[in-house]
XYZ file of C-alpha atoms in Angstrom:
588
model
C 0.005 -0.022 -0.026
C 0.958 3.631 -0.247
C 1.253 5.798 2.835
C -0.506 9.181 2.721
C 1.325 10.882 5.440
C 4.029 10.356 8.079
C 1.578 9.119 10.852
C 0.260 6.314 8.553
C 3.765 5.250 7.964
C 4.554 5.358 11.746
C 1.345 3.316 12.588
C 2.374 0.704 9.976
C 5.679 0.397 11.589
C 4.145 0.134 14.968
C 1.997 -2.862 13.801
C 5.147 -4.551 12.444
C 6.908 -4.032 15.702
C 9.447 -1.883 13.815
C 8.993 1.340 15.742
C 10.338 2.140 19.219
C 8.672 4.994 21.188
C 11.207 6.592 23.542
C 9.319 8.320 26.313
C 12.288 9.181 28.456
C 13.536 12.797 28.394
C 16.217 13.246 25.653
C 18.447 16.232 24.876
C 18.304 17.268 21.352
C 21.864 18.325 21.609
C 24.010 15.363 20.632
C 22.177 12.787 22.869
C 19.320 12.076 20.453
C 21.782 11.642 17.589
C 23.961 9.196 19.481
C 20.877 6.993 20.254
C 19.983 7.126 16.578
C 23.478 6.142 15.375
C 23.495 3.111 17.715
C 20.223 1.988 16.534
C 21.170 2.383 12.856
C 24.311 0.353 13.530
C 22.210 -2.474 14.958
C 19.752 -2.358 12.100
C 17.235 -1.518 14.716
C 13.574 0.025 14.500
C 12.433 3.608 13.659
C 12.386 5.883 16.579
C 9.797 8.215 17.978
C 11.141 10.554 20.735
C 8.075 11.945 22.583
C 9.899 13.885 25.264
C 12.546 16.018 23.605
C 13.806 18.867 25.676
C 12.880 22.324 24.569
C 10.062 21.481 22.151
C 6.477 20.317 22.265
C 6.877 18.297 19.093
C 7.690 14.610 18.982
C 10.693 13.793 16.803
C 10.775 10.733 14.372
C 14.017 9.444 13.100
C 15.332 6.289 11.331
C 12.253 6.103 9.322
C 14.004 4.253 6.408
C 17.140 2.928 8.069
C 16.880 -0.649 6.759
C 16.366 -2.310 3.372
C 13.217 -3.912 4.634
C 11.745 -0.609 5.809
C 12.435 0.937 2.464
C 10.861 -1.995 0.650
C 7.865 -1.752 3.017
C 7.543 2.131 2.554
C 7.323 1.918 -1.327
C 6.770 -1.674 -2.360
C 7.551 -3.068 -5.830
C 4.954 -1.057 -7.738
C 6.978 2.169 -8.349
C 9.873 0.187 -9.979
C 7.563 -1.930 -12.048
C 5.801 1.227 -13.335
C 9.001 2.949 -14.153
C 10.191 -0.202 -16.143
C 6.875 -0.282 -17.844
C 6.882 3.319 -18.838
C 10.398 3.060 -20.335
C 9.556 -0.247 -22.138
C 6.272 1.096 -23.451
C 8.109 3.760 -25.481
C 9.260 1.132 -27.956
C 5.739 -0.166 -28.495
C 3.778 3.113 -28.435
C 6.011 5.249 -30.622
C 4.517 6.042 -33.031
C 1.099 5.566 -31.317
C -1.485 3.111 -32.832
C -4.842 1.978 -31.746
C -3.565 -1.512 -31.002
C -0.504 -0.346 -29.146
C -2.662 1.911 -27.015
C -4.993 -0.861 -26.297
C -2.252 -3.247 -25.285
C -0.831 -0.654 -22.784
C -4.304 0.442 -21.433
C -3.225 -0.635 -17.961
C -0.134 1.495 -18.106
C -2.190 4.425 -19.455
C -4.609 4.102 -16.546
C -1.651 4.295 -14.096
C -0.237 7.313 -15.912
C -3.658 9.151 -15.658
C -3.272 8.835 -11.845
C -0.055 10.861 -11.948
C -0.297 14.552 -11.102
C -1.616 16.839 -8.336
C -5.090 17.742 -7.072
C -6.204 20.686 -5.050
C -8.137 19.917 -1.889
C -10.239 22.478 0.135
C -8.379 24.228 2.953
C -10.607 22.560 5.543
C -9.421 19.096 4.383
C -5.719 19.910 4.669
C -4.357 18.843 8.077
C -1.114 20.900 7.588
C -3.188 24.114 7.967
C -4.057 23.264 11.544
C -1.871 25.923 13.212
C -0.323 29.105 11.833
C 2.649 30.798 13.502
C 3.900 34.230 12.221
C 5.463 35.675 15.414
C 8.866 33.946 15.870
C 7.636 30.993 13.737
C 10.612 28.723 14.429
C 10.598 29.159 18.125
C 9.398 25.705 19.129
C 11.037 23.490 16.526
C 13.407 20.871 17.969
C 17.002 22.094 18.086
C 18.565 18.801 16.843
C 22.416 18.917 16.809
C 24.133 15.833 15.575
C 27.900 16.422 16.009
C 29.823 18.480 18.660
C 31.590 20.625 16.152
C 28.336 21.491 14.214
C 27.794 25.277 13.844
C 24.433 24.943 15.551
C 21.133 23.036 15.193
C 20.069 21.906 11.756
C 16.871 20.997 10.041
C 18.133 17.653 8.589
C 15.160 16.412 6.650
C 13.824 19.637 4.974
C 11.966 19.247 1.676
C 12.816 22.650 0.068
C 10.494 23.799 -2.683
C 11.317 26.668 -5.139
C 10.158 27.804 -8.622
C 11.836 29.457 -11.343
C 11.244 33.085 -11.266
C 10.578 33.268 -14.987
C 9.082 29.879 -15.473
C 6.942 29.023 -12.349
C 6.063 25.597 -13.652
C 9.860 24.734 -13.444
C 9.787 23.642 -9.842
C 12.480 21.956 -7.699
C 12.113 19.883 -4.530
C 15.292 19.226 -2.957
C 16.870 18.302 0.318
C 19.259 21.114 1.439
C 20.202 21.357 4.969
C 19.083 24.305 6.999
C 20.988 25.759 10.013
C 18.579 27.380 12.438
C 20.098 30.737 13.283
C 17.154 32.094 15.398
C 13.471 31.993 15.598
C 12.967 33.785 12.164
C 15.943 32.789 9.948
C 17.920 29.741 8.862
C 20.769 29.158 6.421
C 20.036 27.364 3.236
C 22.921 25.063 1.893
C 22.273 25.262 -1.862
C 25.156 23.303 -3.401
C 26.368 23.848 -6.943
C 24.476 22.173 -9.687
C 21.412 21.725 -7.687
C 17.892 22.928 -8.799
C 17.163 25.196 -5.924
C 20.490 26.898 -6.382
C 19.873 27.490 -9.982
C 16.427 29.221 -9.034
C 18.207 31.320 -6.533
C 20.929 32.343 -9.031
C 18.177 33.348 -11.573
C 16.550 35.448 -8.889
C 19.623 37.127 -7.942
C 20.427 37.918 -11.596
C 16.978 39.662 -11.643
C 17.729 41.547 -8.231
C 14.705 39.678 -6.790
C 14.221 37.658 -3.590
C 13.374 33.966 -4.093
C 10.130 32.631 -2.520
C 10.985 29.361 -0.733
C 8.796 26.934 1.175
C 10.139 24.037 3.232
C 7.886 21.021 3.817
C 8.603 18.622 6.726
C 7.007 15.210 6.600
C 4.076 14.132 4.417
C 3.982 10.840 2.468
C 7.304 8.952 2.442
C 7.078 9.310 -1.306
C 7.665 13.160 -0.978
C 10.811 12.572 1.133
C 12.043 10.062 -1.545
C 11.368 12.458 -4.389
C 13.291 15.407 -2.705
C 16.496 13.329 -2.602
C 16.023 11.454 -5.855
C 18.888 11.891 -8.398
C 16.455 12.022 -11.246
C 17.014 13.462 -14.734
C 16.283 17.237 -14.821
C 13.239 16.601 -17.067
C 11.481 14.706 -14.241
C 9.594 17.099 -11.875
C 9.887 15.920 -8.273
C 6.122 16.465 -7.348
C 5.180 14.205 -10.304
C 7.736 11.633 -9.177
C 6.062 11.865 -5.768
C 2.636 11.074 -7.418
C 4.083 8.225 -9.362
C 5.563 6.590 -6.220
C 2.250 7.154 -4.424
C 0.201 5.616 -7.268
C -2.386 8.469 -7.166
C -2.548 12.191 -7.407
C -0.715 14.268 -4.730
C -3.162 16.381 -2.576
C -2.105 19.986 -2.502
C -3.783 22.963 -0.806
C -3.407 26.755 -1.387
C -1.500 28.683 1.236
C -4.074 31.029 2.885
C -1.346 33.615 3.552
C -0.126 33.424 -0.028
C 2.821 31.737 -1.733
C 3.317 28.197 -2.869
C 0.860 25.489 -2.753
C 1.513 22.977 0.142
C 1.246 19.136 0.331
C -1.957 18.716 2.328
C -0.617 15.880 4.390
C 2.693 17.443 5.362
C 3.501 17.997 9.021
C 4.993 21.428 8.671
C 5.208 24.146 5.918
C 7.693 26.982 6.512
C 7.273 29.861 4.030
C 9.413 32.851 3.458
C 11.892 34.555 1.132
C 15.615 34.313 0.371
C 16.885 37.844 -0.455
C 19.477 38.322 -3.229
C 23.157 38.790 -2.388
C 22.711 38.150 1.427
C 25.063 35.712 2.869
C 25.796 34.353 6.363
C 28.464 31.829 7.710
C 26.926 28.373 7.694
C 28.374 25.241 9.256
C 30.395 23.371 10.210
C 28.211 20.211 9.809
C 28.966 16.626 10.114
C 27.670 15.383 6.686
C 27.158 12.129 4.866
C 30.633 12.052 3.621
C 31.643 11.089 7.173
C 33.535 14.380 7.856
C 32.757 17.898 8.870
C 31.984 20.232 6.034
C 33.461 23.512 6.977
C 32.100 26.954 7.629
C 31.215 29.000 4.436
C 28.827 31.741 3.502
C 25.486 30.669 2.107
C 22.092 32.433 1.466
C 19.742 33.177 4.334
C 16.073 32.262 4.490
C 13.793 34.669 6.171
C 10.644 32.922 7.426
C 7.402 34.786 7.177
C 5.107 32.076 8.708
C 4.867 28.416 9.402
C 1.873 26.082 9.197
C 1.770 22.778 10.990
C -0.646 20.063 11.972
C -2.210 20.374 15.438
C -0.436 17.207 16.626
C 2.661 17.603 14.377
C 5.495 15.209 14.363
C 8.909 16.565 13.386
C 10.849 14.219 11.123
C 14.674 14.220 11.217
C 17.677 12.203 10.141
C 21.172 12.009 11.316
C 24.052 11.682 8.749
C 27.551 10.544 9.258
C 30.001 7.841 8.223
C 28.228 5.314 6.057
C 26.146 3.260 6.369
C 23.481 5.609 7.563
C 19.799 6.202 6.702
C 20.585 7.850 3.310
C 22.307 4.701 2.206
C 19.088 2.664 2.034
C 17.163 5.350 0.511
C 19.819 5.893 -2.203
C 19.777 2.230 -3.092
C 15.923 2.317 -3.500
C 16.111 5.554 -5.672
C 18.921 4.318 -7.884
C 16.783 1.131 -8.616
C 13.715 3.205 -9.214
C 15.295 5.787 -11.615
C 17.912 3.516 -13.374
C 15.481 2.552 -16.245
C 15.100 6.384 -17.068
C 18.722 7.131 -17.568
C 19.163 5.430 -20.931
C 16.334 7.656 -22.140
C 18.533 10.705 -21.446
C 21.847 8.927 -22.238
C 21.117 6.172 -24.855
C 24.600 4.655 -24.648
C 24.392 3.990 -20.921
C 23.037 0.552 -20.253
C 23.354 0.612 -16.428
C 24.505 3.194 -13.967
C 25.396 3.210 -10.209
C 26.625 5.680 -7.730
C 27.994 4.646 -4.339
C 26.408 5.824 -1.180
C 29.611 4.628 0.678
C 31.482 7.377 -0.872
C 28.828 10.221 -0.581
C 27.399 9.400 -3.929
C 29.425 11.996 -5.996
C 32.905 10.733 -5.268
C 32.432 7.472 -7.309
C 30.153 6.418 -10.103
C 30.221 3.472 -12.556
C 28.314 2.462 -15.739
C 28.073 -0.339 -18.186
C 28.188 1.275 -21.592
C 27.495 0.566 -25.129
C 30.623 0.143 -27.340
C 29.595 -0.194 -31.053
C 32.717 1.516 -32.355
C 36.228 2.268 -31.120
C 36.327 4.710 -28.093
C 32.582 5.057 -27.849
C 33.003 4.503 -24.028
C 34.724 7.894 -23.849
C 31.672 9.426 -25.469
C 29.662 8.013 -22.722
C 31.930 9.317 -20.056
C 31.666 12.840 -21.453
C 27.850 12.436 -21.633
C 27.705 11.382 -17.984
C 29.994 14.102 -16.796
C 27.699 16.643 -18.407
C 24.472 15.451 -17.101
C 22.859 17.138 -14.142
C 24.173 15.967 -10.745
C 26.274 13.346 -12.405
C 28.565 16.198 -13.510
C 29.802 16.402 -9.929
C 31.266 12.820 -10.296
C 34.874 12.725 -9.163
C 35.894 9.230 -10.247
C 34.067 7.467 -13.010
C 34.659 3.753 -13.896
C 33.303 2.310 -17.243
C 33.114 -1.069 -18.799
C 31.066 -2.752 -21.563
C 30.898 -6.086 -19.597
C 27.709 -7.334 -17.803
C 28.827 -6.924 -14.258
C 27.049 -6.178 -10.990
C 28.061 -2.518 -10.494
C 26.973 -2.648 -6.799
C 29.760 -5.165 -6.207
C 32.878 -3.051 -6.122
C 35.239 -6.040 -6.215
C 33.624 -7.612 -9.272
C 33.648 -4.172 -11.062
C 37.227 -3.464 -10.191
C 38.448 -6.897 -11.382
C 36.520 -6.629 -14.620
C 38.038 -3.247 -15.466
C 41.633 -3.834 -14.294
C 41.791 -6.985 -16.409
C 40.917 -4.964 -19.545
C 42.460 -1.608 -18.640
C 45.227 -0.155 -20.862
C 46.623 2.788 -18.962
C 48.128 4.465 -22.135
C 44.593 5.103 -23.524
C 42.085 4.151 -20.763
C 42.938 6.600 -17.884
C 41.935 10.337 -18.205
C 42.497 13.010 -15.572
C 40.936 16.312 -15.888
C 42.212 19.043 -13.511
C 40.603 22.351 -12.454
C 37.034 21.107 -12.671
C 34.010 21.458 -10.325
C 33.643 19.301 -7.197
C 30.821 18.436 -4.993
C 30.510 21.155 -2.222
C 31.047 18.584 0.394
C 34.112 17.107 -1.104
C 37.282 18.882 0.336
C 39.924 16.814 -1.413
C 40.396 19.464 -3.952
C 41.485 21.908 -1.230
C 39.210 24.703 -2.405
C 35.459 24.814 -2.145
C 33.605 23.473 -5.227
C 36.989 22.990 -7.106
C 38.978 19.818 -7.729
C 39.524 17.395 -10.490
C 38.007 14.194 -12.172
C 39.206 10.863 -13.533
C 37.862 8.345 -15.911
C 38.983 4.718 -15.678
C 37.914 2.334 -18.459
C 38.101 -1.422 -19.008
C 36.665 -2.448 -22.315
C 36.595 -5.551 -24.502
C 38.619 -8.684 -23.863
C 40.960 -9.228 -20.912
C 44.531 -8.230 -21.520
C 46.062 -9.578 -18.265
C 45.679 -12.102 -15.505
C 45.166 -10.264 -12.266
C 47.315 -11.221 -9.182
C 45.345 -12.148 -6.119
C 48.012 -12.924 -3.499
C 50.968 -10.708 -2.794
C 54.273 -12.560 -3.279
C 56.543 -9.551 -3.966
C 58.355 -9.488 -0.625
C 58.891 -6.440 1.722
C 58.600 -2.920 0.419
C 60.611 -0.251 2.030
C 58.589 2.131 4.293
C 55.532 -0.093 3.988
C 54.157 -1.816 7.117
C 50.961 -3.472 5.776
C 50.269 -5.147 2.443
C 46.800 -6.491 1.884
C 45.145 -7.354 -1.340
C 41.626 -6.036 -1.627
C 40.519 -7.953 -4.792
C 42.228 -9.223 -7.969
C 44.665 -6.540 -9.264
C 44.081 -4.075 -6.303
C 46.578 -3.873 -3.564
C 46.269 -1.931 -0.315
C 49.448 -0.655 1.332
C 49.985 1.404 4.477
C 53.067 2.995 6.064
C 53.723 6.541 7.404
C 50.932 9.170 7.395
C 50.754 11.987 5.034
C 52.033 14.535 7.570
C 55.193 12.672 8.250
C 55.903 11.492 4.743
C 53.958 13.439 2.019
C 56.326 12.288 -0.649
C 55.926 8.492 0.213
C 53.870 7.835 -2.873
C 56.472 9.037 -5.306
C 59.030 6.719 -3.731
C 56.571 3.881 -3.472
C 55.914 4.169 -7.254
C 59.649 3.984 -8.038
C 60.094 0.921 -5.884
C 57.061 -0.840 -7.448
C 58.402 -0.102 -10.873
C 61.797 -1.415 -10.000
C 60.168 -4.606 -8.670
C 58.134 -4.948 -11.922
C 54.973 -5.460 -9.825
C 52.020 -7.293 -11.360
C 49.489 -5.190 -9.396
C 47.928 -2.662 -11.814
C 46.314 -0.575 -9.086
C 47.971 0.200 -5.691
C 46.296 2.241 -3.045
C 48.242 3.904 -0.248
C 45.942 4.200 2.868
C 46.413 4.927 6.511
C 45.349 1.314 7.717
C 45.268 -1.322 4.966
C 43.687 -4.028 7.034
C 40.893 -1.924 8.312
C 40.309 -0.512 4.819
C 40.034 -4.205 3.414
C 37.550 -5.173 6.028
C 34.530 -4.814 3.718
C 33.174 -2.872 0.780
C 31.819 -0.043 2.902
C 35.143 0.553 4.653
C 37.138 0.169 1.290
C 34.952 2.604 -0.738
C 34.575 5.229 2.065
C 38.309 5.242 2.994
C 39.628 5.338 -0.505
C 37.249 7.574 -2.534
C 36.754 10.337 0.103
C 40.470 10.847 0.565
C 42.063 11.661 -2.721
C 41.768 14.270 -5.483
C 42.669 12.623 -8.872
C 45.015 15.366 -10.246
C 47.130 15.683 -7.079
C 46.895 12.099 -5.683
C 47.276 9.651 -8.610
C 50.947 8.799 -9.375
C 52.072 6.808 -12.510
C 54.882 6.903 -15.057
C 53.565 8.954 -18.020
C 54.664 10.759 -21.184
C 52.941 13.405 -23.483
C 52.030 12.131 -26.928
C 50.200 14.582 -29.254
C 48.961 16.453 -26.135
C 47.732 13.245 -24.617
C 49.035 11.891 -21.259
C 49.941 8.312 -21.776
C 50.205 6.474 -18.439
C 52.175 3.321 -17.466
C 51.406 0.643 -14.793
C 51.350 0.613 -11.884
C 48.815 3.290 -10.832
C 49.472 4.448 -7.425
C 46.756 6.399 -5.492
C 47.486 8.312 -2.345
C 44.280 7.811 -0.285
C 45.668 8.845 3.157
C 44.191 11.553 5.271
C 45.956 14.886 4.262
C 46.791 18.197 6.023
C 43.763 20.498 5.692
C 41.122 17.779 5.276
C 38.163 18.262 7.610
C 37.968 15.908 10.758
C 36.405 12.544 10.669
C 33.152 12.415 12.566
C 33.683 10.808 16.015
C 31.184 11.092 18.838
C 32.087 13.087 21.903
C 33.220 10.796 24.786
C 30.975 12.261 27.509
C 27.882 11.835 25.221
C 28.933 8.251 24.648
C 29.215 7.609 28.279
C 25.798 9.272 29.032
C 24.044 7.256 26.534
C 25.640 4.065 27.809
C 24.484 4.934 31.248
C 20.926 5.759 30.142
C 20.612 3.096 27.531
C 18.005 0.863 29.354
C 15.918 3.814 30.311
C 15.296 4.743 26.693
C 13.882 1.255 25.955
C 12.153 0.468 29.207
């Protein structure tokens, strides 16, 4: 079934014994987040905190923190419908009477997609209006001790293009609560809300903005979906729901509001106004640092009379966003070949913060077509922020990093299959480029028939300055020795020694702790791909041929923590002790 609002979803979880109500008093400063993280680690239930200090509103977290809950929230119907829609294009173009008749079931489902306006009296979100200090009673949830303040962590931020109101964006952009009337708005580069704000600034206008909290689970999913630009988020919400999305006019003016939302916070973002935002412990597993971002001035807030405040806690993977990301990629993957026909399959990795690593199976009908696919991906929407892109034409399970790496490394010719592009854009949360929004990209390809047998066990003897030598998978070797601060030039010496040894390993990764990195896929992907910038941290022999850098094996990557990187997220010891002591009282 589809759930129309947050409370329907919570009640379903309660019946499944997959919701824990915590009635003990809980501090929203660090304590609530530490409880949440431990439950996530144990694959535990959703949480409803009913006695959060400083607020009358209950706080719900971990709503989608397991694969089972995600499957329960959305079921198989959205994925089946998306596959049917894509498949029907072949049979319905050009449309004929027989084709339309054969797809009558699909057409019936399509006619359910859209929005409908409901009377104000039938919209629970309009239960209470607050215009004087509208944010005063919201929970002040702070997740990490170095955070710049409390943040709204599950905001569904709605904006419209100033020149084309039908061009809307619903995105999840964190909001730091400054006071009872203003918040920051973390619009990252290449995100729809940021485009709308840039357009408004060019016109010298304030941008109207409304933040929804809660509502149908489908609304939350749509806000974080990495969908093609042509797919409006509210229509995606309706498609996941399986029916039209109920909307209501705002009695005080402004955007329409999802009738079943818990909160709707309305106001303006003035042009050219900035205020320091952050730090914030984000889903990369590190603190994103303090930078100037636009300011949201709240005019009024609507909420249900018995509103529940939804929140999430982010940090080192795997967190709640990991499970939602899996579902959304499965849901949207059939649509990407419509936008990029040469892409057969596509995956981005939640373990790396999504943008740090992506892979694809591509069509290769002529020599070097894979490179055309790479350029197409790096020019498409949020995929343009990809830092490291791996491509193959072989039928592999992209979610399995070991299988993907082995497939590519067995076919990889470094002279023509490795491309590094410097001075490009970076994801705002990725600091490996050392300057906000700036960095580099790399494309690694393995196409056609294998060209080498991959080593799987290391038999090359000791390596000077290296303490740990651990194979991760065929062809990929993990090494660790001194840290970056003590030996920043170690990778250059390592490359020379490996070349002298004539190593068979095509890819060698220098990390801080090889054994820990090799523990599992999550540890490997997170440690490696969040700690290097391709242009400055990839080492290989190379020569310039006709303006092309032609590389030689082995390829050494320095994936150690470096001077200037933000700190890794680690809970504060006294909070850990406090939660230890109170643990039984939470679940009494």
